[in-house]
Short mmCIF file of C-alpha atoms and ligand atoms in Angstrom, two decimals:
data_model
loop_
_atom_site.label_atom_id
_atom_site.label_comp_id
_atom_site.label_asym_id
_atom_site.label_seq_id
_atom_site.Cartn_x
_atom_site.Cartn_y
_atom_site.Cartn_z
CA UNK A 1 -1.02 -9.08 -18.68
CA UNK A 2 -3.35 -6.61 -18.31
CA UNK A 3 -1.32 -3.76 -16.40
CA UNK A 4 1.03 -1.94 -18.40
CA UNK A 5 3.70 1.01 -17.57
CA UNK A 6 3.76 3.99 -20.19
CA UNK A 7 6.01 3.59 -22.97
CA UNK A 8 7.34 7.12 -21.89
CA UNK A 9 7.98 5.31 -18.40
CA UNK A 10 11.69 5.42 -18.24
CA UNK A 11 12.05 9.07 -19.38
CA UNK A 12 9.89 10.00 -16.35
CA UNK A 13 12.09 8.11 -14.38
CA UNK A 14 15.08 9.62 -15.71
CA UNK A 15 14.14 13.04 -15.70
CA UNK A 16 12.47 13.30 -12.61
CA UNK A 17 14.91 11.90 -10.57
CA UNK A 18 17.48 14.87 -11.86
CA UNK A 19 14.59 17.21 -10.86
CA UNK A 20 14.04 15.66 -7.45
CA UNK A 21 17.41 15.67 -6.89
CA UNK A 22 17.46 19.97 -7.78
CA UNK A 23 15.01 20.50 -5.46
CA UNK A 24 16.11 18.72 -2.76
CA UNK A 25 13.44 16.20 -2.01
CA UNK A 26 15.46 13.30 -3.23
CA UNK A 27 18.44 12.82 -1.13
CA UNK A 28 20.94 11.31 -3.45
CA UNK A 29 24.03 9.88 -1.61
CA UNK A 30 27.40 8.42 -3.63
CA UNK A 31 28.19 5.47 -2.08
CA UNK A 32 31.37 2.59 -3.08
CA UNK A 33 30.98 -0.85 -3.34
CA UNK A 34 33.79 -3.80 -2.52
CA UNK A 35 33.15 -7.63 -3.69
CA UNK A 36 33.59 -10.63 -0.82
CA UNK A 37 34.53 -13.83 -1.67
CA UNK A 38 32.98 -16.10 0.94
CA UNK A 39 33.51 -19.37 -0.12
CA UNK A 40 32.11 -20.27 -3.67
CA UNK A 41 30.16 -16.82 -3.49
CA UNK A 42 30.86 -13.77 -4.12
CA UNK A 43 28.96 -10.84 -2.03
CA UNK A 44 28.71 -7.18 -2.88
CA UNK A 45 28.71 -4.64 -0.64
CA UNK A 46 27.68 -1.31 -0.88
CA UNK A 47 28.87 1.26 1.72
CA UNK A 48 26.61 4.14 1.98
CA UNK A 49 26.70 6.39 5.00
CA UNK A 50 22.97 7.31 4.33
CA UNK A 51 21.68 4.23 5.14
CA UNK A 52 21.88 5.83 8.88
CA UNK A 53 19.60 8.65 7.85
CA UNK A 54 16.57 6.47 6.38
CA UNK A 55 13.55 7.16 8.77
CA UNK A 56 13.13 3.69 10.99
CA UNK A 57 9.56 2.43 11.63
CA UNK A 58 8.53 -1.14 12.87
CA UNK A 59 6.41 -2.79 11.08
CA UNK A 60 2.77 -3.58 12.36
CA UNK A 61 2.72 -7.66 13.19
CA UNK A 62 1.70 -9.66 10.36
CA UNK A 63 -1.92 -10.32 9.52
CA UNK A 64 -2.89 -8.40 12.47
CA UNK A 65 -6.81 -8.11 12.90
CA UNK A 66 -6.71 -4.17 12.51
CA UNK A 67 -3.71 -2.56 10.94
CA UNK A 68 -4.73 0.71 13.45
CA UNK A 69 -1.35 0.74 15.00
CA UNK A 70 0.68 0.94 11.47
CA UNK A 71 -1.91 3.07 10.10
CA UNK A 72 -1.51 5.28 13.04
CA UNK A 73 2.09 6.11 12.50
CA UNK A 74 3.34 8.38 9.55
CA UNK A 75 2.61 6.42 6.27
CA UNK A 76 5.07 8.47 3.61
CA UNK A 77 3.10 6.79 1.10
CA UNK A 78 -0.29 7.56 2.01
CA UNK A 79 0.08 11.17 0.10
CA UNK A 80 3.52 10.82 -2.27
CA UNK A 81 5.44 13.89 -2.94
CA UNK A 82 4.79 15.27 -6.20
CA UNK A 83 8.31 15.62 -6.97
CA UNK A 84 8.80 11.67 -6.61
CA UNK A 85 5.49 10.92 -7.94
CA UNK A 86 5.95 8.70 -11.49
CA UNK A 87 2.96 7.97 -12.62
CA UNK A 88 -0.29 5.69 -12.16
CA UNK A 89 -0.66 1.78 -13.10
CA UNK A 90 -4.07 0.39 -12.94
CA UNK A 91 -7.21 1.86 -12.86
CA UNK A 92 -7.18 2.65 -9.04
CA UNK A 93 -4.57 0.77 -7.88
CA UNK A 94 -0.83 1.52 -7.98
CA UNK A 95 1.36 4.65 -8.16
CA UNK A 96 4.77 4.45 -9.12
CA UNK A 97 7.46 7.07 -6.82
CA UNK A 98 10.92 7.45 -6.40
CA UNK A 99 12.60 6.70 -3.37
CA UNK A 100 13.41 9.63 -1.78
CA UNK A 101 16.50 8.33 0.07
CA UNK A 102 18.42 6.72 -2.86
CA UNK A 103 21.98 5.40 -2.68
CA UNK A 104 21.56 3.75 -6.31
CA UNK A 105 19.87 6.13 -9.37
CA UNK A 106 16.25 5.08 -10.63
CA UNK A 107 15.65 3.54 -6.94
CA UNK A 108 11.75 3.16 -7.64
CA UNK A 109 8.94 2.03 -5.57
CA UNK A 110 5.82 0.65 -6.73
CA UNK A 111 2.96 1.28 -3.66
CA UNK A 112 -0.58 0.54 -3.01
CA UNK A 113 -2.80 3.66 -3.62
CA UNK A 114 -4.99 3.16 -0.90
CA UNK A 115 -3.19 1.36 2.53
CA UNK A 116 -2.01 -2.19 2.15
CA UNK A 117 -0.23 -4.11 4.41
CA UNK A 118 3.44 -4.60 4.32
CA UNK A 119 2.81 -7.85 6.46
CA UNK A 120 0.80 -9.85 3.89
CA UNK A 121 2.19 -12.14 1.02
CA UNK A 122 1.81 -10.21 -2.41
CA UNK A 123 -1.44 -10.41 -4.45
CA UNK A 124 -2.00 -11.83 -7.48
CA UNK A 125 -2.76 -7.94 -8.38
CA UNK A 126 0.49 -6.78 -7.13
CA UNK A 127 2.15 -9.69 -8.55
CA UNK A 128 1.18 -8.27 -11.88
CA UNK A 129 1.39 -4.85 -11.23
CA UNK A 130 5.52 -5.97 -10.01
CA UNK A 131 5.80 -7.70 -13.54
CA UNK A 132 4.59 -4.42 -15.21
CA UNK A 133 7.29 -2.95 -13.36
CA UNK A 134 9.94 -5.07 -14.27
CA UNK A 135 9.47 -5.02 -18.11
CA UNK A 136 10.89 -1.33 -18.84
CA UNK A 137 15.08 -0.97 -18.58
CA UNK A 138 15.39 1.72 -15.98
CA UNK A 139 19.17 1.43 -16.48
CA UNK A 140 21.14 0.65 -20.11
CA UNK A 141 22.23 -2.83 -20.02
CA UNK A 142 21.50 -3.32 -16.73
CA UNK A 143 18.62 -5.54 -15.38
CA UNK A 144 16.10 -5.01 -13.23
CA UNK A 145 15.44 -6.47 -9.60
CA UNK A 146 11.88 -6.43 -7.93
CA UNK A 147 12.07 -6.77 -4.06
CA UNK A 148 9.59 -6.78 -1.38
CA UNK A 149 10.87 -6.98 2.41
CA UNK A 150 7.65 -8.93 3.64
CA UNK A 151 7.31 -8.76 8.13
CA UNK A 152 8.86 -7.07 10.54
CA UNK A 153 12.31 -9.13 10.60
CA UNK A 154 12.58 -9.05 7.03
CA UNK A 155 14.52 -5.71 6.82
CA UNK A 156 11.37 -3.13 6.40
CA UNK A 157 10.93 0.13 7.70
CA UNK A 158 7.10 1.09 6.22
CA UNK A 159 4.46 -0.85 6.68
CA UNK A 160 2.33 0.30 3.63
CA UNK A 161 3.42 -2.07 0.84
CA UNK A 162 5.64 -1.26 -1.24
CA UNK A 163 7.81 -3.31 -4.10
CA UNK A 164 11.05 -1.62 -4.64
CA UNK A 165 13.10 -1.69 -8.26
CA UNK A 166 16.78 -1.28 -8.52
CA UNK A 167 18.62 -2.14 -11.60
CA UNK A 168 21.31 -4.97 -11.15
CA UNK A 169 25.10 -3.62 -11.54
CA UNK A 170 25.82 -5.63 -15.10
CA UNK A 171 27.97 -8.97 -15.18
CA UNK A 172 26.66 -9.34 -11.38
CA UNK A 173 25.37 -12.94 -10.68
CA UNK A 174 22.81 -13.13 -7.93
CA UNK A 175 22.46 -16.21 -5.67
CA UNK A 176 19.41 -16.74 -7.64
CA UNK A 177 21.08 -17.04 -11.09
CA UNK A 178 23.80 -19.30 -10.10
CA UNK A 179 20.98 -21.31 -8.70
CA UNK A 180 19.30 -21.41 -11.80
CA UNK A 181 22.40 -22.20 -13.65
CA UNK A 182 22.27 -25.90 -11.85
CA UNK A 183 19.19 -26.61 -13.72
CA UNK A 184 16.00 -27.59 -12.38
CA UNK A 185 13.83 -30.86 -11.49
CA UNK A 186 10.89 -32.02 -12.90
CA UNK A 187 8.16 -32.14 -10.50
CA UNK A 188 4.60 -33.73 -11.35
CA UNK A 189 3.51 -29.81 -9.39
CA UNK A 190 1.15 -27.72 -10.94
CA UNK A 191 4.15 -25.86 -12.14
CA UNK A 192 6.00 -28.64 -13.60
CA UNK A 193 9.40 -28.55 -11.91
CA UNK A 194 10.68 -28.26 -7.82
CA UNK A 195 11.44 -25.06 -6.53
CA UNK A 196 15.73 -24.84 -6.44
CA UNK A 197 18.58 -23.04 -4.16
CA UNK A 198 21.91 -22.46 -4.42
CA UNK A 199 23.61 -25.95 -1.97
CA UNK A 200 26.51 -23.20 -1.52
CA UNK A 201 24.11 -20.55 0.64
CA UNK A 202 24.03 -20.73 4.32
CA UNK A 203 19.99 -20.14 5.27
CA UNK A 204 17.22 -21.63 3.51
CA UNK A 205 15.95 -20.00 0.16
CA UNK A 206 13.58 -21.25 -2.79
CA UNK A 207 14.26 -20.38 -6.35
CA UNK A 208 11.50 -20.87 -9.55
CA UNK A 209 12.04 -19.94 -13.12
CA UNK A 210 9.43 -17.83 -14.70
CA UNK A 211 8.65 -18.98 -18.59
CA UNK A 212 8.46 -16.02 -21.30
CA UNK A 213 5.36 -13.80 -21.41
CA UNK A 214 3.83 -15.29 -17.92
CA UNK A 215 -0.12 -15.21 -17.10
CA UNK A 216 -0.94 -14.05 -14.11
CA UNK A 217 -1.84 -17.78 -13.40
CA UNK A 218 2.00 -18.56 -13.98
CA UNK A 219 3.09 -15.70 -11.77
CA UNK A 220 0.70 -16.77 -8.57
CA UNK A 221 1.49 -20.15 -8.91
CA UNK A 222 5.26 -19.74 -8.52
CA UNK A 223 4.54 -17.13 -5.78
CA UNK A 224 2.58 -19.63 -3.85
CA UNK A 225 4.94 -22.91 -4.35
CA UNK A 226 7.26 -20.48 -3.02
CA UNK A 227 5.44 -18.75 -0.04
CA UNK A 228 4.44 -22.31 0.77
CA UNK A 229 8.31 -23.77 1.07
CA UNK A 230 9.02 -20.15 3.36
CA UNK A 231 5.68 -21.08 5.35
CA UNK A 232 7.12 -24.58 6.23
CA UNK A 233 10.81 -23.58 7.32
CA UNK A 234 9.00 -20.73 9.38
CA UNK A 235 6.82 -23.11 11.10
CA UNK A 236 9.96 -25.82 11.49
CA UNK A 237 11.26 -22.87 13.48
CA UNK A 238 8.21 -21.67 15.37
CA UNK A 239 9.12 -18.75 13.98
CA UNK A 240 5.88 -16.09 14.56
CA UNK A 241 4.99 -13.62 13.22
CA UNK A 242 6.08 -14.48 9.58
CA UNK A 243 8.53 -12.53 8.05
CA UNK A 244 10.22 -13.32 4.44
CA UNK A 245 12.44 -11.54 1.91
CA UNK A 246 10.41 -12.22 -2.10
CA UNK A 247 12.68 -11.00 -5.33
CA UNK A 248 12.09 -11.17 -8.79
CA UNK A 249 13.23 -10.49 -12.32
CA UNK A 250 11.90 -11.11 -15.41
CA UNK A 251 13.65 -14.68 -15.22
CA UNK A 252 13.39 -15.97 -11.75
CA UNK A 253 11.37 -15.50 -7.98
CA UNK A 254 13.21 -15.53 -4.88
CA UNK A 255 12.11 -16.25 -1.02
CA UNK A 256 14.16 -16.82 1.59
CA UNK A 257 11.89 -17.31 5.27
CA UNK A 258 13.45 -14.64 7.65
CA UNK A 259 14.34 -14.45 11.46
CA UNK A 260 15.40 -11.55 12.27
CA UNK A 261 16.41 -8.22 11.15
CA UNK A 262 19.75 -7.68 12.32
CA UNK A 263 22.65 -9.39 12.79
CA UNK A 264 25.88 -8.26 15.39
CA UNK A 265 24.30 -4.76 14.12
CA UNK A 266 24.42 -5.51 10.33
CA UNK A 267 21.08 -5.28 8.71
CA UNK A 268 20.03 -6.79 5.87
CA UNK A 269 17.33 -6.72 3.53
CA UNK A 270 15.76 -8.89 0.28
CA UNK A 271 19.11 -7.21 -1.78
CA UNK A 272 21.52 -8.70 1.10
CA UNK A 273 19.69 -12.52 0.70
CA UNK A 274 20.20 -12.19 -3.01
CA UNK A 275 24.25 -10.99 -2.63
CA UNK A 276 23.76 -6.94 -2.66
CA UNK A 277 24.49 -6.18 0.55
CA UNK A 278 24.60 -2.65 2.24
CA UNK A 279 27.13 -1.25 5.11
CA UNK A 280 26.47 1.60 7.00
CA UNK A 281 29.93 2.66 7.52
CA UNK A 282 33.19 1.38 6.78
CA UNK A 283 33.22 0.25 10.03
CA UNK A 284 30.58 -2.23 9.09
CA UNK A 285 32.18 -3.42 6.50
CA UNK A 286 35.31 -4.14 8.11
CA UNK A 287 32.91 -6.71 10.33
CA UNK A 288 31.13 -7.87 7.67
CA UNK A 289 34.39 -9.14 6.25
CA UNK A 290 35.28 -10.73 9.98
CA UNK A 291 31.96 -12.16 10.44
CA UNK A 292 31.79 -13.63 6.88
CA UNK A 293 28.35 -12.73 4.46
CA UNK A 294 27.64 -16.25 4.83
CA UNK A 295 27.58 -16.46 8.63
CA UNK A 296 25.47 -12.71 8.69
CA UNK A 297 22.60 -14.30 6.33
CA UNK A 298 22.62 -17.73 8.43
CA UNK A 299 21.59 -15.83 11.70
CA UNK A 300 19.39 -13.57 10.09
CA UNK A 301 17.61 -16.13 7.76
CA UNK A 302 16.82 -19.96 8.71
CA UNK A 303 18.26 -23.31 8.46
CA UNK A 304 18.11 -25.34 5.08
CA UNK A 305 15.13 -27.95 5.81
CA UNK A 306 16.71 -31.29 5.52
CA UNK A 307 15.46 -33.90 2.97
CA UNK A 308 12.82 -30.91 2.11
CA UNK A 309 12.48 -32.25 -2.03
CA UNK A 310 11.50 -35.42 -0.88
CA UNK A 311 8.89 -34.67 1.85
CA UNK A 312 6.81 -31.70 -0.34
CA UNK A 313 5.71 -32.16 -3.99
CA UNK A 314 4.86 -28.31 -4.07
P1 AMP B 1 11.85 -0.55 3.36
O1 AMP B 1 12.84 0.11 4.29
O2 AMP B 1 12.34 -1.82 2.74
O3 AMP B 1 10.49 -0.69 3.99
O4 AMP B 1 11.67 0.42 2.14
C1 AMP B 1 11.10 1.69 2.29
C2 AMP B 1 11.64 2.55 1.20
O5 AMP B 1 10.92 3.77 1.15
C3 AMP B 1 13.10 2.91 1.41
O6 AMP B 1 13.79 2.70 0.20
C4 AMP B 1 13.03 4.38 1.79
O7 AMP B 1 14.20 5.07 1.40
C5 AMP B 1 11.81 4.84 1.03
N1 AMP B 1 11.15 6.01 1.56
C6 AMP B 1 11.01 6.39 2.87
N2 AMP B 1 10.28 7.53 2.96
C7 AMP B 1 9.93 7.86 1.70
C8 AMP B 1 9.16 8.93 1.12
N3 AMP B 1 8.62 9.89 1.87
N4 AMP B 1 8.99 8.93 -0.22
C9 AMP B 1 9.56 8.00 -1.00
N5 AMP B 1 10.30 6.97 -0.52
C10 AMP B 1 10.49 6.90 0.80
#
């Protein structure tokens, strides 16, 4: 793998962060979190107040011919603040920045230097630039999750790409790992076994195991068999433009095909499909533990495709 962070990467982080947070341009809020049981999973729920002060912007329709109208709205990205500016990965191509409106510490963001859309599946580029990312611990003994909210119902609010890291709150089990845990197929696929999911989750959602030390071959192939399974459940559903929620970690990718944003007011995000959810209010939360996780990620993601294995060696 060509693209590498600094070995000094996670001081930066560390450090600057504080500093952001002294001079104000990082706007750090404390927020609580409360586990639901919903069946055989367990959700958690972080309630942070705010999540109703992030800026809101729609993103531009996927794939569209000219990205005018995305590129004609703010783009916070287009010039990063210095005092959430990281540092550089590739020759030209990435800069690493803080999120400036962080409810969890080391919230990072890797973005396209010039404009990208937020619309369009991940490169094979970014795909390496996200591994890059993910190698460094941000947080002691914590892992790290890469997310990217792909579309306009996938939970977005900039349309200039971005992948997001967040460290994963330790002894946590994401939908993905208990997926994993079940094993997986072998497939006569280019990658040698069927994507997975978890029977247990309510919407429809793809899981691949990554091996040790990946090429950039083995990362675009799983990204593909995946984007392929979210491409056929959107199209089941006639669902247009496409919208899907990607994860990764250093063990496993993650797509689940989207629908829309919200549900009965609750949005969710990539974290939510994985089992990190967030509440606005504890408000929210109270109907987020009436509605059930489970029945919140059905209407906002899509139906499990029936007999799906059997129909699609891919
Ligand atoms: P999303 O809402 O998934 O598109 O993610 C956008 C992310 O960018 C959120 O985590 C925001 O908090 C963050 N963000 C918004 N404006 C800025 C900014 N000016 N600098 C850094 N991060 C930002």
């Amino acid at each position: 793998m060509p693209l590498e962070l600094p070995d000094y990467f996670v001081d930066i982080l560390h450090k600057k962060f504080l500093e952001a947070i002294e001079v104000d341009s990082l706007k750090f809020t404390e927020s609580v979190t409360e586990d639901i049981q919903d069946g055989d999973l367990t959700y958690r729920v972080r309630i942070a107040p705010s999540l109703g002060l992030k800026p809101v912007q729609t993103a531009a329709p996927p794939f569209a011919s000219s990205d005018t109208t995305s590129k004609a709205k703010f783009d916070p990205f287009a010039n990063p603040e210095s005092s959430l500016f990281l540092c550089p990965l590739g020759v030209n191509e990435y800069y690493t920045i803080l999120n400036k409106f962080s409810i969890i510490p080391h919230h990072f963001l890797l973005i396209t230097k010039s404009f990208e859309s937020q619309n369009a599946p991940l490169s094979e580029e970014d795909l390496e630039a996200t591994w890059a990312c993910l190698q460094p611990t941000i947080d002691r003994g914590m892992r790290t999750l890469a997310f990217y909210n792909c579309g306009e119902a996938s939970g977005a609010s900039q349309s200039h790409r971005h992948v997001q890291f967040i460290p994963v709150p330790e002894q946590f089990k994401l939908l993905p790992d208990i997926a994993l845990s079940y094993g997986v197929q072998p497939s006569k696929n280019a990658i040698g076994v069927f994507p997975t999911y978890h029977p247990g989750a309510s919407f429809a959602h793809y899981v691949l195991p990554i091996p040790p030390n990946p090429t950039a071959d083995d990362l675009i192939m799983r990204f593909a068999t995946l984007l392929a399974r979210a491409l056929t459940v959107l199209r089941t559903h006639e669902q247009s433009p496409i919208s899907f929620n990607f994860a990764m970690t250093k063990e496993w990718m993650f797509i689940a095909p989207r629908r829309q944003e919200l549900y009965e007011g609750v949005s969710v995000n990539t974290t939510g499909m994985v089992g990190l959810m967030l509440a606005k209010s504890h408000e929210q939360l109270d109907l987020i533990k009436r509605l059930g996780p489970s029945k919140i990620l059905a209407n906002v993601g899509l139906p499990k495709a029936e007999g799906d294995e059997q129909h699609h060696d891919y």
